[in-house]
XYZ file of C-alpha atoms in Angstrom:
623
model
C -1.838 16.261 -26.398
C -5.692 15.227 -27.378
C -6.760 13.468 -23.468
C -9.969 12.839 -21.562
C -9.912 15.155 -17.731
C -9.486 12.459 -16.175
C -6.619 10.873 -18.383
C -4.688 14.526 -17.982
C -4.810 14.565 -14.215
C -3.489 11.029 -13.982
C -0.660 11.864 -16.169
C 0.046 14.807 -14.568
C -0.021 13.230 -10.910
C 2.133 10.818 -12.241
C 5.572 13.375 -12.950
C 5.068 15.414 -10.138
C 7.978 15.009 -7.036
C 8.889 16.395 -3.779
C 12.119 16.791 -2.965
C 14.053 17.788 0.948
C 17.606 17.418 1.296
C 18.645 16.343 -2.026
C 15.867 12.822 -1.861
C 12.887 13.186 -4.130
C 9.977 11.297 -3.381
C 6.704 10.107 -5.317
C 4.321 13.050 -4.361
C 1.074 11.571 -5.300
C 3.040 7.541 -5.315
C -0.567 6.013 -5.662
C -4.194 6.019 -5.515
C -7.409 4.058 -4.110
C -10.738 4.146 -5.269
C -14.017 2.781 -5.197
C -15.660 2.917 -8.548
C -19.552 3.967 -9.222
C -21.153 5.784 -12.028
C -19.524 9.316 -10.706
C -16.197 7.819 -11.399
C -16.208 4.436 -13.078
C -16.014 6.401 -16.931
C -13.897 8.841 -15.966
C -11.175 8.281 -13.391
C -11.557 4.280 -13.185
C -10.654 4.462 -16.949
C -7.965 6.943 -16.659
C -6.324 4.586 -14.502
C -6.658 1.204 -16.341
C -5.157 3.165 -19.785
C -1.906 4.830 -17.856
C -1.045 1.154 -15.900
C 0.149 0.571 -12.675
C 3.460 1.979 -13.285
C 2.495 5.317 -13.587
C 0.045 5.427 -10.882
C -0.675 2.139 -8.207
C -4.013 1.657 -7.490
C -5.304 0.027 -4.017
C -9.074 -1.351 -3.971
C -10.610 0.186 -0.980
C -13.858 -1.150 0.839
C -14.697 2.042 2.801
C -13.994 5.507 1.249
C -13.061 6.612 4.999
C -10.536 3.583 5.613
C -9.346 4.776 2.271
C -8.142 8.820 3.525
C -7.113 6.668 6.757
C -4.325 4.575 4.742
C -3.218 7.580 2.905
C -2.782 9.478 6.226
C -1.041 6.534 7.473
C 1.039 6.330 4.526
C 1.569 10.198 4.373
C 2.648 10.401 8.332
C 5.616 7.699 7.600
C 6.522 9.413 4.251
C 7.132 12.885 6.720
C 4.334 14.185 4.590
C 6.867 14.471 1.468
C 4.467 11.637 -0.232
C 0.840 11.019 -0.269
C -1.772 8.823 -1.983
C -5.181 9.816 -3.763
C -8.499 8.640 -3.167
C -11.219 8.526 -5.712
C -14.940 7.912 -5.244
C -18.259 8.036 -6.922
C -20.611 10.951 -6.197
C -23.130 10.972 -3.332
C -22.985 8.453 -0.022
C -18.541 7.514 -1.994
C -18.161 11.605 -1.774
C -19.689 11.989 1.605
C -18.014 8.999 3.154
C -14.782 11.090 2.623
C -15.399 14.167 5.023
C -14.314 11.955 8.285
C -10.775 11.003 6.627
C -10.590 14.697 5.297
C -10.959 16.258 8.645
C -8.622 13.643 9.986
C -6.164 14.866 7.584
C -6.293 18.752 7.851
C -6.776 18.308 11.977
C -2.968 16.620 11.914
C -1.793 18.834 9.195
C -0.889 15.693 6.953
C -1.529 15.969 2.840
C -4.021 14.163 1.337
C -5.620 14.378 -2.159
C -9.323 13.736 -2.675
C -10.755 12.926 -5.850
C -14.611 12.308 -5.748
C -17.157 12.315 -8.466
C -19.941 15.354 -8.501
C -22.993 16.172 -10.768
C -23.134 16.941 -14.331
C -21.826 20.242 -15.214
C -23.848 20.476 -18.153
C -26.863 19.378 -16.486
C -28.155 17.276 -19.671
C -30.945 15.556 -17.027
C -31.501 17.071 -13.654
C -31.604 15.530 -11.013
C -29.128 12.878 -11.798
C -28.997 9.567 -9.491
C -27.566 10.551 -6.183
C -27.753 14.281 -6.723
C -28.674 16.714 -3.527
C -30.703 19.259 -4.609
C -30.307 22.854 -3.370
C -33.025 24.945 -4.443
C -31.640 28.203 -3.621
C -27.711 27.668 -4.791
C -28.182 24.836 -7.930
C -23.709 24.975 -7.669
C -23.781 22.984 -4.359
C -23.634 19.213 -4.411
C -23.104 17.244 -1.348
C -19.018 17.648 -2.388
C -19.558 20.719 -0.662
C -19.616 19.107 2.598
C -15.769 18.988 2.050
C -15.131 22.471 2.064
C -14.333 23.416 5.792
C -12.274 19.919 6.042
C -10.190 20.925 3.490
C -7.603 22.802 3.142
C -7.890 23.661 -0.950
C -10.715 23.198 -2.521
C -11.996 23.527 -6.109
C -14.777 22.018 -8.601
C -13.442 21.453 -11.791
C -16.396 22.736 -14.288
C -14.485 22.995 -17.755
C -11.163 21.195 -18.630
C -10.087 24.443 -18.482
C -10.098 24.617 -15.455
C -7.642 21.744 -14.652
C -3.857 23.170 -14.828
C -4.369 26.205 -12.920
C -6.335 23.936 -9.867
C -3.822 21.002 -10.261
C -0.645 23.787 -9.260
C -2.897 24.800 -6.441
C -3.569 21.269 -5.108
C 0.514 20.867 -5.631
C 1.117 23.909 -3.763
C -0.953 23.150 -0.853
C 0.153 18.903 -0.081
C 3.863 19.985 -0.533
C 3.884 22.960 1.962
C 4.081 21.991 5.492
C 2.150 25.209 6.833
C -0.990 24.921 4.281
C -1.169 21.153 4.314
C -4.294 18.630 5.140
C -6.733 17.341 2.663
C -6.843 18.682 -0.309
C -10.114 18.194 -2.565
C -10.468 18.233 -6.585
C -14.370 17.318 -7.197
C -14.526 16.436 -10.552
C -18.292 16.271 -12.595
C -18.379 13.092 -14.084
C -19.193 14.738 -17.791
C -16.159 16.715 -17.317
C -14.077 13.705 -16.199
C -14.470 12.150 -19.171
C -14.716 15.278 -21.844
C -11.391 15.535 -24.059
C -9.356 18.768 -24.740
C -6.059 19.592 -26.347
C -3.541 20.246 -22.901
C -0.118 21.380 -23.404
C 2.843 19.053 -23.685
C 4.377 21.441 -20.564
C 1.589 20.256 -18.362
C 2.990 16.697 -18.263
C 6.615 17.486 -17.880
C 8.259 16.523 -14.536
C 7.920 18.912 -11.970
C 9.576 19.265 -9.058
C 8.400 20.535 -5.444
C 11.301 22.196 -3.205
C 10.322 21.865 0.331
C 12.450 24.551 2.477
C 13.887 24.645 5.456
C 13.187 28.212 6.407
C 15.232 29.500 9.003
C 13.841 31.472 11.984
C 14.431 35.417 12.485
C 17.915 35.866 13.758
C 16.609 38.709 16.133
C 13.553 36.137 17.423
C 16.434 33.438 17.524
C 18.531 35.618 19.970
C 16.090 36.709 21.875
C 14.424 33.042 22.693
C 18.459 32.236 23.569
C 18.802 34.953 26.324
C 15.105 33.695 27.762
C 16.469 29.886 27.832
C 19.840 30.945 29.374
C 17.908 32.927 31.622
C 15.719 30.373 33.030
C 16.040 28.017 36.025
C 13.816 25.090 35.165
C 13.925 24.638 31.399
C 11.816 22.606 29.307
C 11.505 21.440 26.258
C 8.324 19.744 24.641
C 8.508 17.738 21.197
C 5.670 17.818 19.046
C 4.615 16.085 15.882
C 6.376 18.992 14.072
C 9.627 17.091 15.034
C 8.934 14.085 13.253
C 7.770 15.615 9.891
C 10.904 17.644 10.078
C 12.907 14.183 10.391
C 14.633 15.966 13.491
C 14.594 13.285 16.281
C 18.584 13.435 15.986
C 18.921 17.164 16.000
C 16.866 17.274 19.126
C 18.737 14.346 21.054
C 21.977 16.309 20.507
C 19.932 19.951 21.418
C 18.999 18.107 24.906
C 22.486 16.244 25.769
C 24.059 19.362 25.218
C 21.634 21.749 26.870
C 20.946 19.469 29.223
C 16.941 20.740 29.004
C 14.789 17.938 29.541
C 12.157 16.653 26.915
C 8.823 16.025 27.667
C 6.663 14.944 24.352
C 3.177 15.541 23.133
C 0.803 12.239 21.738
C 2.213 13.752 17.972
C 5.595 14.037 19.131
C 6.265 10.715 21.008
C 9.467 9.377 19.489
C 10.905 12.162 19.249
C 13.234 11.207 21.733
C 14.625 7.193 22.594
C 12.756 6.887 26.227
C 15.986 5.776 27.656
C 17.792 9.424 26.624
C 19.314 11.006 29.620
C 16.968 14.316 29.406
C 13.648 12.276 28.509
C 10.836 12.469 30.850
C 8.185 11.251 28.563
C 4.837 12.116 27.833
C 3.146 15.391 28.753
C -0.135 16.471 29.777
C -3.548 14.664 30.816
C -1.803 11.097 29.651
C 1.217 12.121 30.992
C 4.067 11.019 32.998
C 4.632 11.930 36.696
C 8.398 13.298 35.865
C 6.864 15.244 32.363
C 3.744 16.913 34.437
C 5.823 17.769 37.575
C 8.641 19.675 35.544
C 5.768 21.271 33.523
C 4.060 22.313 36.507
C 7.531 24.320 37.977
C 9.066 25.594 34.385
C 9.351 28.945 33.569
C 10.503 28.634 30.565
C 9.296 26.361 27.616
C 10.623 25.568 24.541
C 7.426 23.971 22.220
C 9.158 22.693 19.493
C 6.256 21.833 16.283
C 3.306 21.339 18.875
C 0.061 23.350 18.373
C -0.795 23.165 22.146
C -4.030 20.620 22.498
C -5.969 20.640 25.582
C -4.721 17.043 26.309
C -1.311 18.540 26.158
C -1.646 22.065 28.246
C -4.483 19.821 30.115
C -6.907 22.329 29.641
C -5.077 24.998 30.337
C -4.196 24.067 33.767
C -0.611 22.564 33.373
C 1.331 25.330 33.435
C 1.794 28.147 35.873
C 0.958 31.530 35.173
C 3.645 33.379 34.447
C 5.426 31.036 32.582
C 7.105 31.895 29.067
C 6.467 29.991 25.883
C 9.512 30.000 22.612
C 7.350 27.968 20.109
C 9.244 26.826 17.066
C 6.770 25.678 14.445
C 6.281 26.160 10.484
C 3.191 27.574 10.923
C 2.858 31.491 12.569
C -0.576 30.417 13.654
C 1.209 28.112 16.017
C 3.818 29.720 16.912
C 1.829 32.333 18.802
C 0.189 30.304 20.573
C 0.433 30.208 24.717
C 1.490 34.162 24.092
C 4.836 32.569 23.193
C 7.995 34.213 21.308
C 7.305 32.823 17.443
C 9.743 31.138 15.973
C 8.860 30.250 12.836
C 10.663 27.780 10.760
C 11.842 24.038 10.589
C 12.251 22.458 13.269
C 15.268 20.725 12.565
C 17.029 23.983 10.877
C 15.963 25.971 13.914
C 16.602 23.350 16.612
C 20.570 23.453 14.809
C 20.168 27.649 15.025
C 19.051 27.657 18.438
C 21.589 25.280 19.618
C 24.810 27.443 18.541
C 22.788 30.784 19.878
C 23.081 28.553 23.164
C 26.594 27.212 22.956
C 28.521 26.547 26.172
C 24.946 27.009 28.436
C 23.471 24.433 30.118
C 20.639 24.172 32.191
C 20.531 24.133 36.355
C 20.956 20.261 37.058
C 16.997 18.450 38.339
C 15.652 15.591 39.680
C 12.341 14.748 38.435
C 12.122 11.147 39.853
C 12.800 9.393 35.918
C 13.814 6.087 37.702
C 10.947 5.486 40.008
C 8.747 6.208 36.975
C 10.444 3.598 34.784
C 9.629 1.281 37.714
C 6.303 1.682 38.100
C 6.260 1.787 34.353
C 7.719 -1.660 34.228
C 5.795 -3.040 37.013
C 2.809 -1.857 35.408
C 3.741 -3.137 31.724
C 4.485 -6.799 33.722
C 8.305 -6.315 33.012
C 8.991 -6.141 36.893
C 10.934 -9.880 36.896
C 12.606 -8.955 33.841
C 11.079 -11.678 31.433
C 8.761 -9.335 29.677
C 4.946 -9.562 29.229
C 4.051 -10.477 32.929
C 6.295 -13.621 32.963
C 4.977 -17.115 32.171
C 2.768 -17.293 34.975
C 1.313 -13.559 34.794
C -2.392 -13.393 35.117
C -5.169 -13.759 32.632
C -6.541 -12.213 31.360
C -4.258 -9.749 30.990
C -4.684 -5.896 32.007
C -4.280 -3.633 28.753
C -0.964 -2.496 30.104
C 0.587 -5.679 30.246
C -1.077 -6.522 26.635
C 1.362 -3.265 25.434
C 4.191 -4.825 27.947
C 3.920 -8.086 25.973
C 3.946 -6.255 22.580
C 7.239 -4.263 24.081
C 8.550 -7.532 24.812
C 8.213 -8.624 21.254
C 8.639 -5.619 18.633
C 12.424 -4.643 17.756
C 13.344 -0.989 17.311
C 12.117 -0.278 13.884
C 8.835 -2.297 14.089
C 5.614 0.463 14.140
C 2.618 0.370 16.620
C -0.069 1.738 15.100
C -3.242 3.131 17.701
C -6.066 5.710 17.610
C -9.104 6.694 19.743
C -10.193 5.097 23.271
C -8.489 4.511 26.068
C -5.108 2.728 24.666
C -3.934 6.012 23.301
C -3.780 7.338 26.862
C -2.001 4.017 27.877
C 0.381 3.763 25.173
C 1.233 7.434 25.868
C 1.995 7.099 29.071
C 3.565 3.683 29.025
C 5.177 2.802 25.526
C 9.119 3.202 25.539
C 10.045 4.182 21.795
C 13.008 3.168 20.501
C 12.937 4.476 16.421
C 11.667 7.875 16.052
C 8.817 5.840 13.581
C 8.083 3.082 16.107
C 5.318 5.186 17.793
C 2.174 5.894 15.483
C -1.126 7.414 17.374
C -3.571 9.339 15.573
C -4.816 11.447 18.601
C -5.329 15.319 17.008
C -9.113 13.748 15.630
C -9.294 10.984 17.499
C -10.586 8.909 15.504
C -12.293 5.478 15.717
C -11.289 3.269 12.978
C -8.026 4.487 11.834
C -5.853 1.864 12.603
C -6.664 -0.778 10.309
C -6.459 0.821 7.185
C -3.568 3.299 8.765
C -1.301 -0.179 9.484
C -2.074 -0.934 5.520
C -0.558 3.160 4.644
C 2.181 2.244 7.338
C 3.297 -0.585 5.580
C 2.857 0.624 2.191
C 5.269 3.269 3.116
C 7.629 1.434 4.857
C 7.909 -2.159 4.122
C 10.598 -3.371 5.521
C 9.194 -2.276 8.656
C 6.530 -4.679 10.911
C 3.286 -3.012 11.448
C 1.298 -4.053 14.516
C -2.139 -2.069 15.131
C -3.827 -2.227 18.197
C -7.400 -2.472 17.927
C -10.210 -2.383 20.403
C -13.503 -4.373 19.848
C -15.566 -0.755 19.110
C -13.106 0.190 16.502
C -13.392 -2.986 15.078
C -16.743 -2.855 14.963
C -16.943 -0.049 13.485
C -14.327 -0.167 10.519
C -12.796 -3.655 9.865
C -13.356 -3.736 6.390
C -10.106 -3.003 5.013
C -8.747 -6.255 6.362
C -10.167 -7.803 3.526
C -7.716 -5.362 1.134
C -4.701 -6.560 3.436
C -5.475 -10.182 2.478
C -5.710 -9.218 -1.258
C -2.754 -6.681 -1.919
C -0.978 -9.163 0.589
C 0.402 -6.068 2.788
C 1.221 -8.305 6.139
C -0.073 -6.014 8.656
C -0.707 -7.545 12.033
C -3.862 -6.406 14.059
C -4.253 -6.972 18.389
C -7.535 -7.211 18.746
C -8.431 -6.373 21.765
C -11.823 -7.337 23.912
C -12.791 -5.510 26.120
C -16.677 -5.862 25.375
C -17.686 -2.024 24.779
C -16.445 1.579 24.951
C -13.828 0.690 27.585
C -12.195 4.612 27.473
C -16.048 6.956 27.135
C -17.135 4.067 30.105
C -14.625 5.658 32.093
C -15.096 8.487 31.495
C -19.180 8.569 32.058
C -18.401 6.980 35.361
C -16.021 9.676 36.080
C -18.092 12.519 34.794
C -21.401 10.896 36.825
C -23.221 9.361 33.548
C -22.849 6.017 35.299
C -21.757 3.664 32.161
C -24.818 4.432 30.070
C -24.686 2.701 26.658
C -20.981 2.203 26.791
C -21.342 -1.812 27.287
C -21.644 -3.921 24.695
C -24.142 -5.867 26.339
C -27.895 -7.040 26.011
C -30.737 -4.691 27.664
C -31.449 -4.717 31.383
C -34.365 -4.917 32.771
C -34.425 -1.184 32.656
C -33.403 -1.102 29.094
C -30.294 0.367 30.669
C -27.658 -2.396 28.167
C -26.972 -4.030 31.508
C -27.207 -7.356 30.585
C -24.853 -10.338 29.638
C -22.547 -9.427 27.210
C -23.197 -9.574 23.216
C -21.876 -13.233 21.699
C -19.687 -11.375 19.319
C -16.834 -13.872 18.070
C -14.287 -11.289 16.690
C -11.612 -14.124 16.577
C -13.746 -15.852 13.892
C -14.895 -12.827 12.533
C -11.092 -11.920 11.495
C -10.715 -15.380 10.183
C -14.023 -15.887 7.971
C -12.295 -12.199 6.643
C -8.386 -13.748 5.562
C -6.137 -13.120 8.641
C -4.474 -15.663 10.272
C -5.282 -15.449 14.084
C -3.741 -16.313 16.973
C -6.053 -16.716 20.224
C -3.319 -17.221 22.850
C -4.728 -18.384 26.899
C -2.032 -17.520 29.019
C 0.612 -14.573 29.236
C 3.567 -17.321 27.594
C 1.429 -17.842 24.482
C 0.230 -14.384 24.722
C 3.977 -13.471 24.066
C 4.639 -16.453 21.793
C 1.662 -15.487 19.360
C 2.727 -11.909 19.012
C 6.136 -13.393 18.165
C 4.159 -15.772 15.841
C 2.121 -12.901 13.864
C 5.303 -11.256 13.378
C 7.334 -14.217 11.638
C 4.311 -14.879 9.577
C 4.709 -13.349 5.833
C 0.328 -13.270 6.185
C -2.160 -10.780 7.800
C -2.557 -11.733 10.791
C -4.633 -11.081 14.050
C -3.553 -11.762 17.704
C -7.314 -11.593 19.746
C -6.857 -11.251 23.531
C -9.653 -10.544 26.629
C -8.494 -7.715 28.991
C -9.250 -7.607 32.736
C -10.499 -4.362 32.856
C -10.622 -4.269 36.891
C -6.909 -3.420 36.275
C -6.021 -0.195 34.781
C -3.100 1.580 34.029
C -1.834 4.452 36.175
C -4.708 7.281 36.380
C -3.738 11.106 34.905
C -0.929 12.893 36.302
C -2.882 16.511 35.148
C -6.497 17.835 34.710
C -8.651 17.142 31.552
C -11.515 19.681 31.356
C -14.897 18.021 30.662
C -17.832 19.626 32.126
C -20.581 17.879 34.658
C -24.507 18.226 34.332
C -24.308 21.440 36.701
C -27.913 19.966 38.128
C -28.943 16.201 38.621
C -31.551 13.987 40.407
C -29.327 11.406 40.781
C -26.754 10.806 43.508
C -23.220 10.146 41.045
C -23.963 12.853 39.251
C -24.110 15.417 41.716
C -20.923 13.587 43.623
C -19.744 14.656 40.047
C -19.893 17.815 39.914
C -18.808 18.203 43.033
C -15.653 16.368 42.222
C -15.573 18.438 39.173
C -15.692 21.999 40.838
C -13.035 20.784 43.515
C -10.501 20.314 40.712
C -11.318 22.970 38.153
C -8.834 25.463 38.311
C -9.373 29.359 39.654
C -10.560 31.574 37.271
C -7.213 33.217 36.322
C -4.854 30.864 37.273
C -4.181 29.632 33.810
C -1.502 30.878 31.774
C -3.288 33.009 28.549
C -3.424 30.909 25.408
């Protein structure tokens, strides 16, 4: 079959499946691009000859926002379906490497498609090209390589089959996955050559459920039934291994309780009998204090982040760590017993190795947390939201307790970087295994716009509410406008809090006093600590398509959410926070080093407070 590069890779993206548990799914089910001159010949015609049928195509704004909405569409697929993402060469390539990191960093399959240099080098330079005197085979695509997790440049059609298996190998297999990143020279894209008719037969990908080591298996069973204060903590591995069910039937009859990471929120309902909720820095006061006294843990597909172990200084020394996990490299972590394998297949194993044992009975205080929680949320009357005459503005918490109020079980929340991850963590009460949807491994600013668009695509009979702070906004709104076109009714919270509310925090904590985390005018002292910036976002979301909502009390705070979720449009709910009113502070350490030295007062009050609560050298358990 005579086809262009570019016309072959389509096609072949286009019969290529996954497949778990008897359902097959789309592996690459679409693609978005941003044409230029690196991919407008090649790729951008590809797609306009095969049709929207054999491969969807989504009209991105920002090449980051683009690996954002695949992410967010690969995360609710369980990472058994992705989407593509082509760009021109130079600044289209380059925008990719945030996205890409994003992607490999949460171990969720993306596939990257940008335009590169001539191979054949018929003029040289060409527009856009970097030139590298010493190594003339590096082009700014380059810049992908240690974000990726394969990587090839596809120099002669040649070339193509062998890389294309590769690229299939590495998105379907839930050790290797993460971005993935075919840079394709834009004479090559469009060069023709004589493929095989096997190339373009319908392939299918087998992902396993590989079973842990029998002896490993009995040996984690005798340290479980051998421990006095148990615990269990969910990771995002339980999610992608769609084994939320498995692990609510592992606790009731254990009776272990479940503490969950940022990934692996969900995993559990919050109202479970053995759920404690989050663990770590943004933890909860039952999750910490049973982490703090276990002696045995059971991590089940968590790769043990600092915000999780908080730095180390969670756990006591000489307590044991079974880790579950797909990946070996995980599974060692915390000097823990590996277990490698699914975590649903070895969650089932483990279970009958532990038939008939059940863990000493604890009290870890779940109720009082739920009322604080509730009080906190403004749920303490019982109308939800901080009740018709609750205070305004509101405090971010009760913003979340009025979005609690409103979502039903299957709806999504969709949240990134700042300090609403830590609240949401701490505070949100999932009901759906799905509901809860926090990008926290990267941490990224700007992921939940174009994420709620993924969410959606994947699941559309779902209601997608992101919640956006006024620096993410800022700095990555653009993909509202594609919402408005593709009409994908996501539903933004925009929410003003007039800078860098979580970093502001944080500098005052760490003795940087606020610097530059206002969004204000200069001081007198060119220190920003002047009246704050006239920034309308309200109208800003508007002038871009949504429909928003501005509501002025906590009633119409509660009856716009309500609003933006009947409405079949994009829509945006904006809403002031009181910042003076924060939710509950860490229940566990969060290791970020203080200028040792300082002129100024806060600072060295800093580091004072910093070397009070840093744990001995020694007293952490080894990692």
């Amino acid at each position: 079959m005579r086809l262009t590069v570019a016309q072959a890779l389509v096609r072949f993206l286009s019969v290529q499946f996954t497949e778990r548990d008897g359902v097959r799914h789309r592996t690459v089910a679409g693609m978005w691009g941003i044409f230029g001159h690196g991919n407008v010949a090649g790729v951008g015609q590809a797609l306009l000859e095969a049709g929207q049928e054999a491969m969807p195509f989504h009209q991105g704004r920002n090449e980051q926002a683009m690996v954002h909405a695949a992410v967010g569409y690969a995360r609710m697929k369980h990472r058994l379906s992705t989407l593509a993402c082509t760009t021109s060469i130079g600044p289209g390539a380059t925008n990719l490497v945030t996205g890409a990191a994003l992607a490999t960093v949460n171990r969720v399959p993306v596939l990257l498609l940008p335009g590169d240099v001539f191979a054949t080098r018929p003029a040289d330079p060409v527009l856009q090209q970097l030139e590298v005197p010493w190594a003339y085979d590096v082009s700014v695509n380059d810049a992908l390589r240690p974000v990726s997790r394969y990587f090839d440049r596809i120099w002669r059609p040649e070339m193509l089959p062998a890389s294309l298996l590769q690229a299939m190998r590495v998105l379907t297999d839930p050790v290797e996955t993460g971005a993935v990143t075919l840079a394709l020279p834009q004479d090559v894209q469009a060069e023709a050559y004589d493929w095989p008719d096997e190339l373009f037969r319908e392939r299918v990908w087998h992902v396993r459920r590989p079973l842990p080591d029998a002896a490993a298996l009995a040996e984690a069973a005798q340290l479980l039934r051998s421990a006095r204060r148990p615990l269990v903590v969910a990771g995002g591995g339980v999610r992608h291994a769609e084994a939320a069910s498995v692990l609510a039937q592992f606790a009731a009859a254990t009776g272990i309780p479940v503490a969950e990471t940022q990934a692996g929120k969900g995993s559990l309902r919050w109202d479970h009998p053995q759920a404690l909720g989050a663990i770590g820095h943004t933890g909860t006061a039952p999750a910490d204090a049973a982490a703090r006294e276990a002696d045995v843990v059971l991590g089940v597909g968590t790769r043990w982040t600092d915000f999780t172990t908080a730095s180390g200084s969670l756990f006591a020394p000489g307590t044991r760590f079974v880790n579950l996990n797909a990946a070996a490299f995980d599974g060692h972590k915390m000097a823990g017993l590996a277990l490698v394998g699914d975590a649903r297949a070895g969650l089932a194993a483990l279970a009958a190795e532990l038939a008939g044992f059940r863990a000493p009975e604890r009290e870890y205080a779940v109720a009082e947390w739920r009322a604080r929680t509730a009080a906190v949320l403004g749920q303490g009357d019982g109308d939800g939201g901080g009740g018709d005459d609750g205070p305004w503005p509101p405090s971010q918490a009760e913003v979340i307790g009025a979005l609690d109020a409103v979502l039903a079980d299957r709806d999504v929340v969709v949240n990134a970087a700042g300090s609403m991850p830590g609240d949401l963590h701490k505070l949100w009460r999932s009901r759906d295994p799905e509901q809860y949807h926090v990008e926290y491994g990267y941490s990224c600013m700007g992921y939940e716009i174009p994420a709620a668009i993924g969410v959606r695509l994947a699941a559309p009979d779902r209601e997608v509410f992101a919640l956006v702070g006024d620096g993410t906004y800022l700095m990555l709104p653009t993909e509202i406008v594609t919402a408005v076109q593709e009409g994908v009714p996501v539903n933004l919270v925009i929410v003003q809090n007039h800078g860098y509310a979580s970093i502001g925090g944080l500098s005052a904590q760490v003795g940087a006093e606020g610097f530059a985390t206002a969004y204000r005018f200069p001081g007198a002292s060119g220190d920003f600590t002047g009246a704050p910036l006239p920034v309308d976002l309200a109208a800003n979301a508007a002038s871009l398509g949504l429909e928003v909502f501005t509501p002025g009390s906590a009633k119409e705070l509660r009856t716009a959410l309500a609003a933006a979720r009947n409405s079949p449009r994009a829509t945006a709910v904006y809403v002031e926070t009181d910042p003076a009113r924060p939710a509950p502070g860490a229940e566990a350490w969060w290791d970020v080093p203080v200028a040792e030295v300082s002129a100024r007062p806060a600072t060295r009050a800093a580091r004072a407070a910093y070397e009070a609560s840093r744990p001995a050298p020694g007293s952490r358990p080894t990692l």
